[in-house]
Tab-separated table of C-alpha atoms in Angstrom:
chain	number	residue	atom	x	y	z
D	117	MET	CA	7.770	17.218	-30.397
D	118	LEU	CA	10.040	16.800	-27.418
D	119	ALA	CA	8.314	19.624	-25.540
D	120	ALA	CA	4.962	17.854	-25.838
D	121	ILE	CA	6.251	14.787	-23.986
D	122	ASN	CA	5.428	14.586	-20.317
D	123	TRP	CA	8.482	12.926	-18.854
D	124	HIS	CA	6.677	12.226	-15.572
D	125	SER	CA	4.119	10.166	-17.424
D	126	ILE	CA	6.792	8.397	-19.511
D	127	LEU	CA	8.713	7.353	-16.394
D	128	PHE	CA	5.401	6.319	-14.755
D	129	LEU	CA	4.686	4.069	-17.767
D	130	VAL	CA	8.134	2.544	-17.655
D	131	PHE	CA	8.147	1.738	-13.928
D	132	ALA	CA	4.494	0.641	-13.889
D	133	GLY	CA	5.090	-1.676	-16.845
D	134	LEU	CA	8.194	-3.180	-15.255
D	135	ALA	CA	6.465	-3.647	-11.869
D	136	CYS	CA	3.352	-5.330	-13.395
D	137	ALA	CA	5.347	-7.487	-15.805
D	138	PHE	CA	7.723	-8.784	-13.184
D	139	ALA	CA	4.861	-9.365	-10.702
D	140	VAL	CA	3.148	-11.550	-13.377
D	141	ALA	CA	6.488	-13.185	-14.002
D	142	VAL	CA	6.662	-14.186	-10.277
D	143	VAL	CA	3.344	-15.945	-10.679
D	144	VAL	CA	4.168	-17.632	-14.008
D	145	ALA	CA	7.669	-18.832	-13.195
D	146	ASP	CA	8.185	-22.306	-11.783
D	147	ASN	CA	11.776	-21.944	-10.679
D	148	ILE	CA	11.904	-20.627	-7.079
D	149	VAL	CA	15.266	-18.862	-7.680
D	150	ARG	CA	13.953	-16.981	-10.687
D	151	MET	CA	10.774	-16.115	-8.716
D	152	ALA	CA	12.928	-14.419	-6.060
D	153	PHE	CA	14.896	-12.445	-8.715
D	154	TYR	CA	11.690	-11.301	-10.447
D	155	LEU	CA	10.283	-10.187	-7.057
D	156	VAL	CA	13.431	-8.063	-6.453
D	157	LEU	CA	12.835	-6.275	-9.766
D	158	ALA	CA	9.101	-5.844	-9.190
D	159	LEU	CA	9.621	-4.311	-5.821
D	160	GLY	CA	12.459	-2.063	-7.090
D	161	SER	CA	10.240	-0.805	-9.856
D	162	THR	CA	7.590	-0.055	-7.245
D	163	ALA	CA	10.131	2.081	-5.389
D	164	GLY	CA	10.495	4.090	-8.636
D	165	LEU	CA	6.656	4.559	-8.592
D	166	PHE	CA	6.931	5.903	-5.053
D	167	PHE	CA	9.605	8.386	-6.078
D	168	LEU	CA	7.356	9.549	-8.940
D	169	ALA	CA	4.406	10.035	-6.558
D	170	GLY	CA	6.483	12.410	-4.440
D	171	ALA	CA	7.054	9.949	-1.544
D	172	GLU	CA	10.874	10.032	-1.664
D	173	PHE	CA	11.289	8.798	1.899
D	174	ILE	CA	8.947	5.871	1.326
D	175	GLY	CA	10.740	4.954	-1.886
D	176	ALA	CA	14.142	4.997	-0.148
D	177	MET	CA	12.710	2.832	2.727
D	178	GLN	CA	11.286	0.460	0.126
D	179	LEU	CA	14.730	0.032	-1.451
D	180	MET	CA	16.578	-0.224	1.851
D	181	ILE	CA	14.184	-2.395	3.970
D	182	TYR	CA	12.245	-4.337	1.326
D	183	VAL	CA	14.711	-4.898	-1.462
D	184	GLY	CA	17.851	-4.696	0.653
D	185	GLY	CA	16.662	-6.481	3.758
D	186	THR	CA	13.435	-8.566	3.411
D	187	LEU	CA	14.262	-9.939	-0.023
D	188	VAL	CA	17.888	-10.804	0.976
D	189	LEU	CA	16.316	-12.758	3.858
D	190	LEU	CA	13.998	-14.525	1.350
D	191	VAL	CA	16.884	-15.289	-0.942
D	192	PHE	CA	18.771	-16.819	2.020
D	193	GLY	CA	15.699	-18.945	2.708
D	194	VAL	CA	15.626	-20.044	-0.942
D	195	MET	CA	19.291	-20.974	-0.816
D	196	LEU	CA	18.982	-22.902	2.483
D	197	THR	CA	16.110	-25.020	1.147
D	198	ALA	CA	17.073	-25.198	-2.512
D	199	GLN	CA	17.432	-28.973	-2.788
D	200	ALA	CA	16.944	-30.336	-6.320
D	201	PRO	CA	13.376	-31.587	-5.909
D	202	PHE	CA	12.125	-28.260	-4.473
D	203	ILE	CA	13.677	-25.868	-7.005
D	204	SER	CA	10.533	-26.142	-9.147
D	205	ILE	CA	7.459	-27.807	-7.678
D	206	LYS	CA	4.931	-28.076	-10.401
D	207	THR	CA	1.320	-27.122	-9.841
D	208	SER	CA	-1.426	-29.039	-11.517
D	209	THR	CA	-3.023	-27.504	-14.504
D	210	ASN	CA	-6.502	-27.616	-12.967
D	211	ASP	CA	-5.299	-25.444	-10.087
D	212	ARG	CA	-3.612	-23.028	-12.448
D	213	VAL	CA	-6.764	-22.580	-14.525
D	214	LEU	CA	-8.960	-22.174	-11.423
D	215	ALA	CA	-6.599	-19.603	-9.872
D	216	GLY	CA	-6.405	-17.788	-13.191
D	217	VAL	CA	-10.186	-17.567	-13.415
D	218	VAL	CA	-10.532	-16.322	-9.745
D	219	GLY	CA	-7.679	-13.883	-10.321
D	220	ALA	CA	-9.274	-12.470	-13.398
D	221	ALA	CA	-12.554	-11.935	-11.601
D	222	LEU	CA	-10.755	-10.266	-8.741
D	223	LEU	CA	-8.885	-8.014	-11.118
D	224	ALA	CA	-12.076	-7.066	-12.837
D	225	VAL	CA	-13.668	-6.020	-9.536
D	226	LEU	CA	-10.649	-3.989	-8.402
D	227	LEU	CA	-10.319	-2.200	-11.812
D	228	GLN	CA	-14.042	-1.417	-11.818
D	229	ALA	CA	-13.687	0.041	-8.314
D	230	ALA	CA	-10.584	2.074	-9.470
D	231	PHE	CA	-12.380	3.599	-12.403
D	232	SER	CA	-15.643	4.192	-10.567
D	233	VAL	CA	-14.713	7.458	-8.757
D	234	GLU	CA	-14.633	10.506	-10.964
D	235	ALA	CA	-12.333	12.525	-8.674
D	236	TRP	CA	-9.593	9.904	-8.884
D	237	ARG	CA	-9.475	10.148	-12.665
D	238	ARG	CA	-8.719	13.941	-12.606
D	239	PRO	CA	-5.087	14.407	-13.577
D	240	GLY	CA	-2.873	15.986	-11.030
D	241	VAL	CA	-1.173	19.348	-10.968
D	242	GLY	CA	2.233	17.592	-10.974
D	243	GLN	CA	4.059	19.999	-8.769
D	244	VAL	CA	4.478	20.756	-5.058
D	245	ALA	CA	5.698	23.949	-3.386
D	246	ASN	CA	8.832	22.566	-1.670
D	247	PRO	CA	9.068	18.810	-1.400
D	248	SER	CA	10.958	17.439	1.649
D	249	ALA	CA	10.896	14.571	4.044
D	250	THR	CA	10.650	16.956	7.089
D	251	PRO	CA	6.851	16.670	7.592
D	252	LEU	CA	7.034	12.830	7.758
D	253	GLY	CA	10.033	12.800	9.973
D	254	MET	CA	8.537	15.330	12.393
D	255	ALA	CA	5.168	13.448	12.368
D	256	LEU	CA	7.026	10.317	13.438
D	257	LEU	CA	8.276	12.336	16.441
D	258	GLY	CA	4.688	13.396	17.255
D	259	VAL	CA	4.759	16.935	15.761
D	260	ARG	CA	2.741	17.799	12.669
D	261	VAL	CA	4.270	20.552	10.488
D	262	ASP	CA	2.431	19.694	7.275
D	263	ASP	CA	-0.545	21.726	6.058
D	264	PRO	CA	-3.888	20.561	7.234
D	265	PRO	CA	-6.164	19.163	4.499
D	266	ALA	CA	-8.543	21.647	2.836
D	267	GLY	CA	-11.896	21.990	4.515
D	268	THR	CA	-10.827	21.287	8.061
D	269	SER	CA	-10.489	23.778	10.847
D	270	PRO	CA	-6.891	25.048	11.221
D	271	SER	CA	-7.266	24.913	15.010
D	272	LEU	CA	-7.895	21.171	14.847
D	273	VAL	CA	-5.279	19.217	16.812
D	274	ARG	CA	-3.836	16.453	14.713
D	275	SER	CA	-1.981	13.606	16.351
D	276	GLY	CA	1.451	12.503	15.175
D	277	TYR	CA	2.653	8.985	14.907
D	278	LEU	CA	4.910	8.662	17.934
D	279	LEU	CA	2.898	5.858	19.675
D	280	PRO	CA	2.574	3.699	16.531
D	281	PHE	CA	6.214	4.248	15.854
D	282	GLU	CA	7.222	2.997	19.307
D	283	ILE	CA	4.820	0.042	19.068
D	284	VAL	CA	6.264	-0.949	15.725
D	285	SER	CA	9.799	-0.698	16.945
D	286	VAL	CA	9.142	-2.859	20.040
D	287	HIS	CA	7.185	-5.206	17.823
D	288	LEU	CA	10.061	-5.503	15.434
D	289	LEU	CA	12.512	-6.286	18.341
D	290	VAL	CA	10.209	-9.015	19.748
D	291	VAL	CA	9.629	-10.533	16.330
D	292	LEU	CA	13.314	-10.690	15.490
D	293	VAL	CA	14.138	-12.295	18.849
D	294	GLY	CA	11.354	-14.789	18.263
D	295	ALA	CA	12.540	-15.525	14.695
D	296	ALA	CA	16.048	-16.156	15.979
D	297	TYR	CA	14.670	-18.529	18.628
D	298	LEU	CA	12.482	-20.407	16.131
D	299	ALA	CA	15.185	-20.795	13.487
D	300	ARG	CA	18.034	-21.761	15.789
D	301	ALA	CA	19.873	-24.981	14.832
D	302	LYS	CA	18.561	-27.759	16.992
D	303	ARG	CA	20.167	-30.919	15.668
D	304	ARG	CA	23.772	-30.084	15.198
D	305	ARG	CA	26.024	-32.597	13.561
D	306	THR	CA	28.526	-32.630	16.257
D	307	PRO	CA	30.389	-35.343	18.263
D	308	ARG	CA	28.096	-37.131	20.638
D	309	GLY	CA	29.662	-35.651	23.830
D	310	ILE	CA	29.020	-32.018	22.728
D	311	GLU	CA	25.488	-32.848	21.606
D	312	THR	CA	24.442	-34.337	24.931
D	313	ALA	CA	26.044	-31.432	26.731
D	314	ASP	CA	24.009	-29.150	24.488
D	315	VAL	CA	20.763	-31.042	25.241
D	316	ALA	CA	21.438	-30.923	28.962
D	317	ALA	CA	22.110	-27.186	28.870
D	318	SER	CA	18.776	-26.503	27.153
D	319	GLY	CA	16.838	-28.333	29.771
D	320	GLY	CA	16.548	-31.492	27.763
D	321	SER	CA	13.535	-30.177	25.891
D	322	ARG	CA	14.878	-31.294	22.546
N	196	MET	CA	-25.940	3.597	-14.294
N	197	ASN	CA	-24.579	0.057	-13.897
N	198	PRO	CA	-20.735	0.254	-13.999
N	199	LEU	CA	-20.516	-3.182	-15.479
N	200	ASN	CA	-22.743	-2.170	-18.333
N	201	PRO	CA	-20.871	-2.676	-21.623
N	202	MET	CA	-21.879	0.806	-22.741
N	203	HIS	CA	-20.313	2.312	-19.670
N	204	ALA	CA	-17.075	0.377	-19.315
N	205	PRO	CA	-15.502	1.602	-22.599
N	206	SER	CA	-16.118	5.200	-21.631
N	207	ALA	CA	-14.371	4.536	-18.314
N	208	LEU	CA	-11.491	2.951	-20.063
N	209	ALA	CA	-11.405	5.718	-22.611
N	210	GLY	CA	-10.876	8.151	-19.800
N	211	LEU	CA	-7.576	6.507	-19.159
N	212	PHE	CA	-6.320	4.815	-22.289
N	213	ALA	CA	-7.757	6.721	-25.227
N	214	VAL	CA	-6.069	9.881	-24.066
N	215	ASN	CA	-2.436	10.356	-24.879
N	216	LEU	CA	-0.563	8.594	-22.131
N	217	MET	CA	2.687	10.241	-23.234
N	218	SER	CA	1.619	13.817	-22.729
N	219	ASP	CA	-1.123	13.775	-20.094
N	220	PRO	CA	-0.334	13.943	-16.419
N	221	VAL	CA	-0.779	10.924	-14.214
N	222	SER	CA	-3.860	10.545	-12.008
N	223	VAL	CA	-4.599	8.507	-8.977
N	224	THR	CA	-6.426	5.936	-11.064
N	225	HIS	CA	-3.192	5.017	-12.904
N	226	TYR	CA	-1.633	4.107	-9.550
N	227	LEU	CA	-4.722	2.176	-8.508
N	228	VAL	CA	-4.536	0.088	-11.654
N	229	VAL	CA	-0.930	-0.792	-10.860
N	230	GLY	CA	-1.863	-1.601	-7.304
N	231	ALA	CA	-4.769	-3.851	-8.446
N	232	ILE	CA	-2.467	-5.811	-10.808
N	233	LEU	CA	0.188	-6.302	-8.055
N	234	PHE	CA	-2.501	-7.355	-5.596
N	235	THR	CA	-4.094	-9.891	-7.931
N	236	ALA	CA	-0.698	-11.332	-8.877
N	237	GLY	CA	0.111	-11.791	-5.153
N	238	ILE	CA	-3.218	-13.446	-4.464
N	239	VAL	CA	-2.842	-15.863	-7.414
N	240	CYS	CA	0.778	-16.528	-6.385
N	241	MET	CA	-0.377	-17.391	-2.793
N	242	ALA	CA	-3.017	-19.764	-4.146
N	243	VAL	CA	-0.959	-21.559	-6.810
N	244	LYS	CA	2.511	-21.970	-5.453
N	245	ARG	CA	3.286	-25.182	-3.607
N	246	ASN	CA	6.704	-24.012	-2.351
N	247	ALA	CA	6.299	-22.347	1.041
N	248	LEU	CA	8.674	-19.525	0.022
N	249	GLY	CA	6.610	-18.936	-3.132
N	250	VAL	CA	3.559	-18.328	-0.877
N	251	LEU	CA	5.705	-15.817	1.128
N	252	MET	CA	6.626	-14.013	-2.056
N	253	GLY	CA	2.864	-13.748	-2.898
N	254	ILE	CA	2.298	-12.127	0.514
N	255	GLU	CA	5.053	-9.532	-0.245
N	256	LEU	CA	3.379	-8.729	-3.531
N	257	VAL	CA	-0.096	-8.246	-1.806
N	258	LEU	CA	1.395	-5.885	0.714
N	259	ASN	CA	3.212	-3.983	-1.943
N	260	GLY	CA	0.089	-3.489	-3.972
N	261	ALA	CA	-1.668	-2.040	-0.903
N	262	ASN	CA	1.299	0.242	-0.397
N	263	VAL	CA	1.013	1.598	-3.907
N	264	ASN	CA	-2.615	2.597	-3.170
N	265	PHE	CA	-1.674	4.270	0.120
N	266	VAL	CA	1.071	6.323	-1.511
N	267	ALA	CA	-1.111	7.305	-4.461
N	268	PHE	CA	-3.892	8.539	-2.172
N	269	SER	CA	-1.456	10.599	-0.067
N	270	SER	CA	0.505	11.999	-2.984
N	271	PRO	CA	0.235	15.818	-3.492
N	272	TYR	CA	1.462	15.304	-7.064
N	273	LEU	CA	-1.577	13.338	-8.229
N	274	GLN	CA	-4.347	15.415	-6.832
N	275	GLY	CA	-6.219	17.944	-8.893
N	276	GLU	CA	-7.791	20.079	-6.200
N	277	GLN	CA	-7.233	18.210	-2.955
N	278	THR	CA	-10.296	16.013	-3.356
N	279	ALA	CA	-9.033	12.556	-2.580
N	280	SER	CA	-5.903	13.218	-0.689
N	281	ILE	CA	-5.462	11.618	2.798
N	282	GLY	CA	-2.336	13.684	3.361
N	283	LEU	CA	0.574	12.408	5.363
N	284	ASP	CA	-1.410	9.517	6.850
N	285	GLY	CA	-0.922	7.446	3.695
N	286	GLN	CA	2.867	7.796	3.702
N	287	ALA	CA	3.072	6.916	7.461
N	288	ILE	CA	0.886	3.875	6.966
N	289	ALA	CA	3.020	2.739	3.948
N	290	LEU	CA	6.087	3.074	6.160
N	291	PHE	CA	4.541	0.962	8.886
N	292	VAL	CA	3.419	-1.648	6.363
N	293	ILE	CA	6.984	-1.953	5.071
N	294	LEU	CA	8.336	-2.430	8.556
N	295	LEU	CA	5.685	-4.950	9.554
N	296	ALA	CA	6.220	-6.860	6.274
N	297	ALA	CA	9.907	-7.214	7.251
N	298	ALA	CA	8.892	-8.582	10.686
N	299	GLU	CA	6.370	-10.919	9.083
N	300	ALA	CA	8.891	-12.206	6.551
N	301	ALA	CA	11.442	-12.897	9.340
N	302	VAL	CA	8.971	-15.058	11.314
N	303	ALA	CA	7.519	-16.827	8.358
N	304	LEU	CA	11.000	-17.695	7.120
N	305	ALA	CA	11.940	-19.037	10.554
N	306	ILE	CA	8.775	-21.182	10.550
N	307	THR	CA	9.573	-22.406	7.047
N	308	LEU	CA	13.158	-23.343	7.980
N	309	ASN	CA	11.846	-25.099	11.085
N	310	PHE	CA	9.416	-27.116	8.927
N	311	TYR	CA	12.266	-27.903	6.474
N	312	ASN	CA	14.445	-29.107	9.370
N	313	ASN	CA	11.695	-31.410	10.673
N	314	HIS	CA	10.172	-32.685	7.413
N	315	SER	CA	12.986	-32.290	4.872
N	316	THR	CA	10.666	-30.543	2.459
N	317	VAL	CA	9.171	-27.099	1.711
N	318	ASP	CA	6.141	-28.496	-0.160
N	319	ILE	CA	3.134	-27.102	1.719
N	320	ASP	CA	0.999	-30.014	0.597
N	321	GLN	CA	3.121	-32.167	2.933
N	322	ALA	CA	2.192	-29.905	5.903
N	323	ASP	CA	-0.902	-31.844	6.917
N	324	GLY	CA	0.240	-33.073	10.309
N	325	LEU	CA	-2.710	-31.243	12.022
N	326	LYS	CA	-5.324	-32.796	9.692
N	327	GLY	CA	-8.004	-34.614	11.705
């Protein structure tokens, strides 16, 4: 009995169920603080799905950047704006029904597309020769050490991801500087002398 | 062979659900279903929520659903005989999506805080200052 159970599939069902249930809970919940908590759990369960798919590095990055960084940022945003009238802003029932109908139609289209390709429904072999994060790490440095896909010429030169990696890193730096500039405190509650000095120092723009 | 034909849809569903989920290995389609549900939840969340931070959470869900699909297509565990695999590209794209989502969340949060400082609300229905 125990030998017949495929633990990979069991764990997939657990993580997939948790991810979908908490994603739906984010939509259904009205309280913004609870929405943030449900989102943490949904994204954490998705990291489990990544581990089960053999993408250990992506799963770890999901936990560290998404759950550990982005969502902490979101929770800070929730806390900074969580005045009593904004904790739960109700949506009208008409909008909810309309969004539900549109969402159901979209889900039907996506599921039909997911089931339409025969090759995707074939179950996997469930094992890999020697899993490691080395191919991805080397590819980010511009060197491909992974096996080429079947059916392509082995002499084909495949590019790495060094240029996108650099572009993304510079993009992240620029974005964080811009975000710090946008979110800086403009109207400080300080004594008048300090505030006028502050305005004069910033060119009197605000 | 209309895929929406009621005679055809149950057979497609039977391919996934009538089999024993406990003992059969997972295929790419399983992951695509999870990605579709996450994506739809994110779209509905973006459309329904009136709190600006709720809309942001919907965007995170949409990006995450797309990531699930990328990882599933690149996974060597889920491929029968290398038919649908996009290899390492999927994992690299998923990594870039995570990084860009972090950047996007930072900027969107800064804009939301700015809006809150100026208007003392995060209700996006109040953000109609540019309406003609």
